[in-house]
PDB file of C-alpha atoms in Angstrom:
ATOM      1  CA  MET A  30    -103.734  10.993 153.477  1.00  0.00           C
ATOM      2  CA  THR A  31    -100.417   8.869 154.382  1.00  0.00           C
ATOM      3  CA  ASP A  32     -97.129   9.657 152.956  1.00  0.00           C
ATOM      4  CA  VAL A  33     -96.192   7.357 150.083  1.00  0.00           C
ATOM      5  CA  SER A  34     -92.473   7.349 150.457  1.00  0.00           C
ATOM      6  CA  LYS A  35     -93.049   6.548 154.398  1.00  0.00           C
ATOM      7  CA  GLN A  36     -95.021   3.585 153.186  1.00  0.00           C
ATOM      8  CA  ILE A  37     -92.573   2.312 150.630  1.00  0.00           C
ATOM      9  CA  LEU A  38     -89.600   2.577 153.231  1.00  0.00           C
ATOM     10  CA  GLU A  39     -91.792   0.671 155.715  1.00  0.00           C
ATOM     11  CA  LYS A  40     -92.686  -2.120 153.215  1.00  0.00           C
ATOM     12  CA  ALA A  41     -89.121  -2.435 152.206  1.00  0.00           C
ATOM     13  CA  ASN A  42     -87.966  -2.932 155.556  1.00  0.00           C
ATOM     14  CA  GLY A  43     -90.407  -5.861 156.254  1.00  0.00           C
ATOM     15  CA  GLY A  44     -93.063  -3.525 157.670  1.00  0.00           C
ATOM     16  CA  LEU A  45     -93.706  -2.703 161.651  1.00  0.00           C
ATOM     17  CA  LYS A  46     -92.414  -5.424 163.617  1.00  0.00           C
ATOM     18  CA  LEU A  47     -94.094  -6.044 167.025  1.00  0.00           C
ATOM     19  CA  ASN A  48     -91.707  -6.471 169.876  1.00  0.00           C
ATOM     20  CA  PRO A  49     -88.746  -6.276 167.834  1.00  0.00           C
ATOM     21  CA  ASP A  50     -86.238  -6.654 170.956  1.00  0.00           C
ATOM     22  CA  GLU A  51     -87.965  -9.751 172.020  1.00  0.00           C
ATOM     23  CA  GLN A  52     -87.856 -11.221 168.595  1.00  0.00           C
ATOM     24  CA  ARG A  53     -83.767 -10.253 168.718  1.00  0.00           C
ATOM     25  CA  ARG A  54     -83.562 -12.188 172.167  1.00  0.00           C
ATOM     26  CA  PHE A  55     -85.273 -15.175 170.946  1.00  0.00           C
ATOM     27  CA  LEU A  56     -83.659 -15.888 167.681  1.00  0.00           C
ATOM     28  CA  GLY A  57     -86.767 -14.385 165.580  1.00  0.00           C
ATOM     29  CA  THR A  58     -89.544 -15.526 167.422  1.00  0.00           C
ATOM     30  CA  PHE A  59     -92.099 -14.333 170.046  1.00  0.00           C
ATOM     31  CA  GLU A  60     -91.435 -15.432 174.052  1.00  0.00           C
ATOM     32  CA  GLU A  61     -94.942 -16.823 174.145  1.00  0.00           C
ATOM     33  CA  ARG A  62     -94.146 -19.196 171.394  1.00  0.00           C
ATOM     34  CA  VAL A  63     -91.060 -20.568 172.741  1.00  0.00           C
ATOM     35  CA  LEU A  64     -91.154 -24.149 174.454  1.00  0.00           C
ATOM     36  CA  GLY A  65     -87.638 -24.150 175.443  1.00  0.00           C
ATOM     37  CA  TYR A  66     -84.134 -22.463 174.825  1.00  0.00           C
ATOM     38  CA  ALA A  67     -80.220 -23.350 175.693  1.00  0.00           C
ATOM     39  CA  ASP A  68     -77.949 -20.664 176.084  1.00  0.00           C
ATOM     40  CA  LEU A  69     -74.542 -20.394 174.112  1.00  0.00           C
ATOM     41  CA  GLU A  70     -72.798 -22.376 176.705  1.00  0.00           C
ATOM     42  CA  THR A  71     -75.386 -25.125 176.880  1.00  0.00           C
ATOM     43  CA  ALA A  72     -75.678 -25.445 173.211  1.00  0.00           C
ATOM     44  CA  ASN A  73     -72.028 -26.010 172.976  1.00  0.00           C
ATOM     45  CA  ASP A  74     -71.972 -28.708 175.435  1.00  0.00           C
ATOM     46  CA  ASP A  75     -71.379 -32.381 174.293  1.00  0.00           C
ATOM     47  CA  LYS A  76     -73.700 -33.582 176.999  1.00  0.00           C
ATOM     48  CA  PHE A  77     -76.770 -31.445 175.594  1.00  0.00           C
ATOM     49  CA  GLN A  78     -75.760 -32.667 172.228  1.00  0.00           C
ATOM     50  CA  LYS A  79     -75.916 -36.255 173.226  1.00  0.00           C
ATOM     51  CA  GLY A  80     -79.682 -35.916 174.620  1.00  0.00           C
ATOM     52  CA  TYR A  81     -80.766 -33.469 171.999  1.00  0.00           C
ATOM     53  CA  VAL A  82     -82.892 -36.265 170.218  1.00  0.00           C
ATOM     54  CA  SER A  83     -84.596 -37.134 173.560  1.00  0.00           C
ATOM     55  CA  ILE A  84     -85.201 -33.682 174.011  1.00  0.00           C
ATOM     56  CA  LEU A  85     -87.143 -33.327 170.569  1.00  0.00           C
ATOM     57  CA  GLU A  86     -89.227 -36.581 171.447  1.00  0.00           C
ATOM     58  CA  SER A  87     -90.154 -35.112 174.867  1.00  0.00           C
ATOM     59  CA  LEU A  88     -91.456 -31.571 173.595  1.00  0.00           C
ATOM     60  CA  LYS A  89     -93.222 -33.199 170.585  1.00  0.00           C
ATOM     61  CA  LYS A  90     -95.406 -34.389 173.035  1.00  0.00           C
ATOM     62  CA  GLU A  91     -96.282 -30.987 174.065  1.00  0.00           C
ATOM     63  CA  THR A  92     -97.307 -29.362 170.742  1.00  0.00           C
ATOM     64  CA  GLN A  93     -96.873 -29.683 166.929  1.00  0.00           C
ATOM     65  CA  PRO A  94     -95.427 -28.461 164.795  1.00  0.00           C
ATOM     66  CA  LEU A  95     -92.110 -27.513 166.209  1.00  0.00           C
ATOM     67  CA  PHE A  96     -89.302 -25.096 164.956  1.00  0.00           C
ATOM     68  CA  VAL A  97     -85.732 -25.076 165.672  1.00  0.00           C
ATOM     69  CA  LYS A  98     -83.803 -21.927 165.495  1.00  0.00           C
ATOM     70  CA  ILE A  99     -80.306 -22.149 165.965  1.00  0.00           C
ATOM     71  CA  SER A 100     -77.468 -19.498 166.662  1.00  0.00           C
ATOM     72  CA  PRO A 101     -74.613 -18.492 164.205  1.00  0.00           C
ATOM     73  CA  GLN A 102     -72.455 -18.346 167.367  1.00  0.00           C
ATOM     74  CA  VAL A 103     -72.910 -21.878 168.387  1.00  0.00           C
ATOM     75  CA  GLU A 104     -69.993 -24.196 167.254  1.00  0.00           C
ATOM     76  CA  PHE A 105     -70.055 -25.243 163.418  1.00  0.00           C
ATOM     77  CA  ASP A 106     -70.208 -28.876 163.912  1.00  0.00           C
ATOM     78  CA  LYS A 107     -73.032 -28.716 166.564  1.00  0.00           C
ATOM     79  CA  GLN A 108     -74.993 -26.183 164.507  1.00  0.00           C
ATOM     80  CA  VAL A 109     -74.730 -29.135 161.553  1.00  0.00           C
ATOM     81  CA  PHE A 110     -75.555 -31.855 163.950  1.00  0.00           C
ATOM     82  CA  TYR A 111     -78.698 -29.927 165.602  1.00  0.00           C
ATOM     83  CA  LEU A 112     -79.649 -28.970 162.273  1.00  0.00           C
ATOM     84  CA  LYS A 113     -79.550 -32.828 160.855  1.00  0.00           C
ATOM     85  CA  GLN A 114     -81.374 -34.321 163.692  1.00  0.00           C
ATOM     86  CA  SER A 115     -84.045 -31.860 163.671  1.00  0.00           C
ATOM     87  CA  LYS A 116     -84.723 -32.508 159.847  1.00  0.00           C
ATOM     88  CA  ASP A 117     -84.620 -36.198 160.527  1.00  0.00           C
ATOM     89  CA  ALA A 118     -87.133 -35.737 163.198  1.00  0.00           C
ATOM     90  CA  ASP A 119     -89.384 -33.828 160.750  1.00  0.00           C
ATOM     91  CA  TYR A 120     -89.054 -30.290 162.177  1.00  0.00           C
ATOM     92  CA  GLN A 121     -88.309 -27.325 160.517  1.00  0.00           C
ATOM     93  CA  ALA A 122     -84.735 -26.300 161.502  1.00  0.00           C
ATOM     94  CA  THR A 123     -82.808 -23.019 160.556  1.00  0.00           C
ATOM     95  CA  ILE A 124     -79.658 -21.129 161.374  1.00  0.00           C
ATOM     96  CA  VAL A 125     -80.499 -17.771 161.923  1.00  0.00           C
ATOM     97  CA  SER A 126     -78.731 -14.855 160.428  1.00  0.00           C
ATOM     98  CA  GLU A 127     -76.154 -12.715 161.716  1.00  0.00           C
ATOM     99  CA  ASP A 128     -78.782 -10.029 162.966  1.00  0.00           C
ATOM    100  CA  HIS A 129     -79.484 -12.268 166.172  1.00  0.00           C
ATOM    101  CA  ASN A 130     -75.978 -12.182 167.164  1.00  0.00           C
ATOM    102  CA  SER A 131     -76.969 -10.219 170.563  1.00  0.00           C
ATOM    103  CA  SER A 132     -79.222 -13.208 171.659  1.00  0.00           C
ATOM    104  CA  PRO A 133     -77.950 -14.919 174.825  1.00  0.00           C
ATOM    105  CA  PHE A 134     -79.227 -18.129 173.368  1.00  0.00           C
ATOM    106  CA  GLY A 135     -77.584 -20.638 171.049  1.00  0.00           C
ATOM    107  CA  LEU A 136     -81.059 -22.943 170.327  1.00  0.00           C
ATOM    108  CA  VAL A 137     -84.554 -21.902 170.558  1.00  0.00           C
ATOM    109  CA  ILE A 138     -87.192 -24.533 170.077  1.00  0.00           C
ATOM    110  CA  HIS A 139     -90.725 -22.947 169.337  1.00  0.00           C
ATOM    111  CA  SER A 140     -94.048 -23.661 168.038  1.00  0.00           C
ATOM    112  CA  ASP A 141     -96.296 -21.304 165.670  1.00  0.00           C
ATOM    113  CA  THR A 142     -98.766 -20.707 168.252  1.00  0.00           C
ATOM    114  CA  PRO A 143     -98.543 -19.525 171.898  1.00  0.00           C
ATOM    115  CA  VAL A 144     -97.563 -22.159 174.423  1.00  0.00           C
ATOM    116  CA  GLN A 145     -97.675 -22.775 178.127  1.00  0.00           C
ATOM    117  CA  ALA A 146     -94.579 -23.726 179.642  1.00  0.00           C
ATOM    118  CA  SER A 147     -93.850 -23.172 183.407  1.00  0.00           C
ATOM    119  CA  GLU A 148     -89.899 -23.572 182.698  1.00  0.00           C
ATOM    120  CA  LYS A 149     -88.383 -23.052 179.397  1.00  0.00           C
ATOM    121  CA  ASP A 150     -84.480 -23.477 180.154  1.00  0.00           C
ATOM    122  CA  LEU A 151     -83.629 -26.846 178.500  1.00  0.00           C
ATOM    123  CA  ARG A 152     -80.798 -27.058 181.210  1.00  0.00           C
ATOM    124  CA  LYS A 153     -83.108 -27.114 184.097  1.00  0.00           C
ATOM    125  CA  VAL A 154     -85.876 -29.122 182.631  1.00  0.00           C
ATOM    126  CA  PHE A 155     -83.619 -31.970 181.233  1.00  0.00           C
ATOM    127  CA  SER A 156     -81.061 -31.804 184.257  1.00  0.00           C
ATOM    128  CA  ASP A 157     -80.924 -35.204 184.293  1.00  0.00           C
ATOM    129  CA  LEU A 158     -78.329 -34.879 181.009  1.00  0.00           C
ATOM    130  CA  TRP A 159     -75.904 -33.273 183.486  1.00  0.00           C
ATOM    131  CA  GLN A 160     -75.825 -35.498 186.017  1.00  0.00           C
ATOM    132  CA  GLU A 161     -72.788 -37.762 186.772  1.00  0.00           C
ATOM    133  CA  LYS A 162     -73.755 -41.262 186.202  1.00  0.00           C
ATOM    134  CA  GLU A 163     -72.904 -43.342 189.382  1.00  0.00           C
ATOM    135  CA  MET A 164     -69.475 -44.949 188.884  1.00  0.00           C
ATOM    136  CA  GLU A 165     -70.053 -48.850 188.524  1.00  0.00           C
ATOM    137  CA  LYS A 166     -68.495 -50.687 190.999  1.00  0.00           C
ATOM    138  CA  ALA A 167     -64.579 -51.647 190.149  1.00  0.00           C
ATOM    139  CA  PRO A 168     -64.186 -55.160 189.838  1.00  0.00           C
ATOM    140  CA  THR A 169     -62.088 -56.828 192.492  1.00  0.00           C
ATOM    141  CA  SER A 170     -58.749 -57.878 191.707  1.00  0.00           C
ATOM    142  CA  LEU A 171     -57.707 -61.402 191.512  1.00  0.00           C
ATOM    143  CA  TRP A 172     -54.981 -60.814 194.623  1.00  0.00           C
ATOM    144  CA  LYS A 173     -58.057 -59.649 196.551  1.00  0.00           C
ATOM    145  CA  LYS A 174     -60.256 -62.450 195.885  1.00  0.00           C
ATOM    146  CA  TRP A 175     -57.726 -65.020 196.896  1.00  0.00           C
ATOM    147  CA  PHE A 176     -56.392 -63.321 199.709  1.00  0.00           C
ATOM    148  CA  GLY A 177     -59.087 -61.133 201.439  1.00  0.00           C
TER     149      GLY A 177
END
């Protein structure tokens, strides 16, 4: 017979968890479900914020449904932006609790089933967001046109 008080304590704490360290690292989900992640520096980057909608559209093609988890360590205005854009694209998005402060990630996009992704770092997958656009050719001045 099992100890009743032990069962009560386990149930009160949410039961037994599989891979609790992995879940803490990936903001409460398993690594096998993760489609992409962004570390804190990347999640706070303006270039990543500008390309966020295109990232969601690209990942939408791979699997459905998508879930977005946002770290509480991401800047507040960016948290709100990611939350709003995710909700507008019909994805479930949450800002996770302070329990996941040890996570190195600022943003995790995952599914509810295991997925195969060769590269999960969004900064590497969407590296074109960080490439500088070629400078447009500066217009020649009026003096150069006239005097060569």
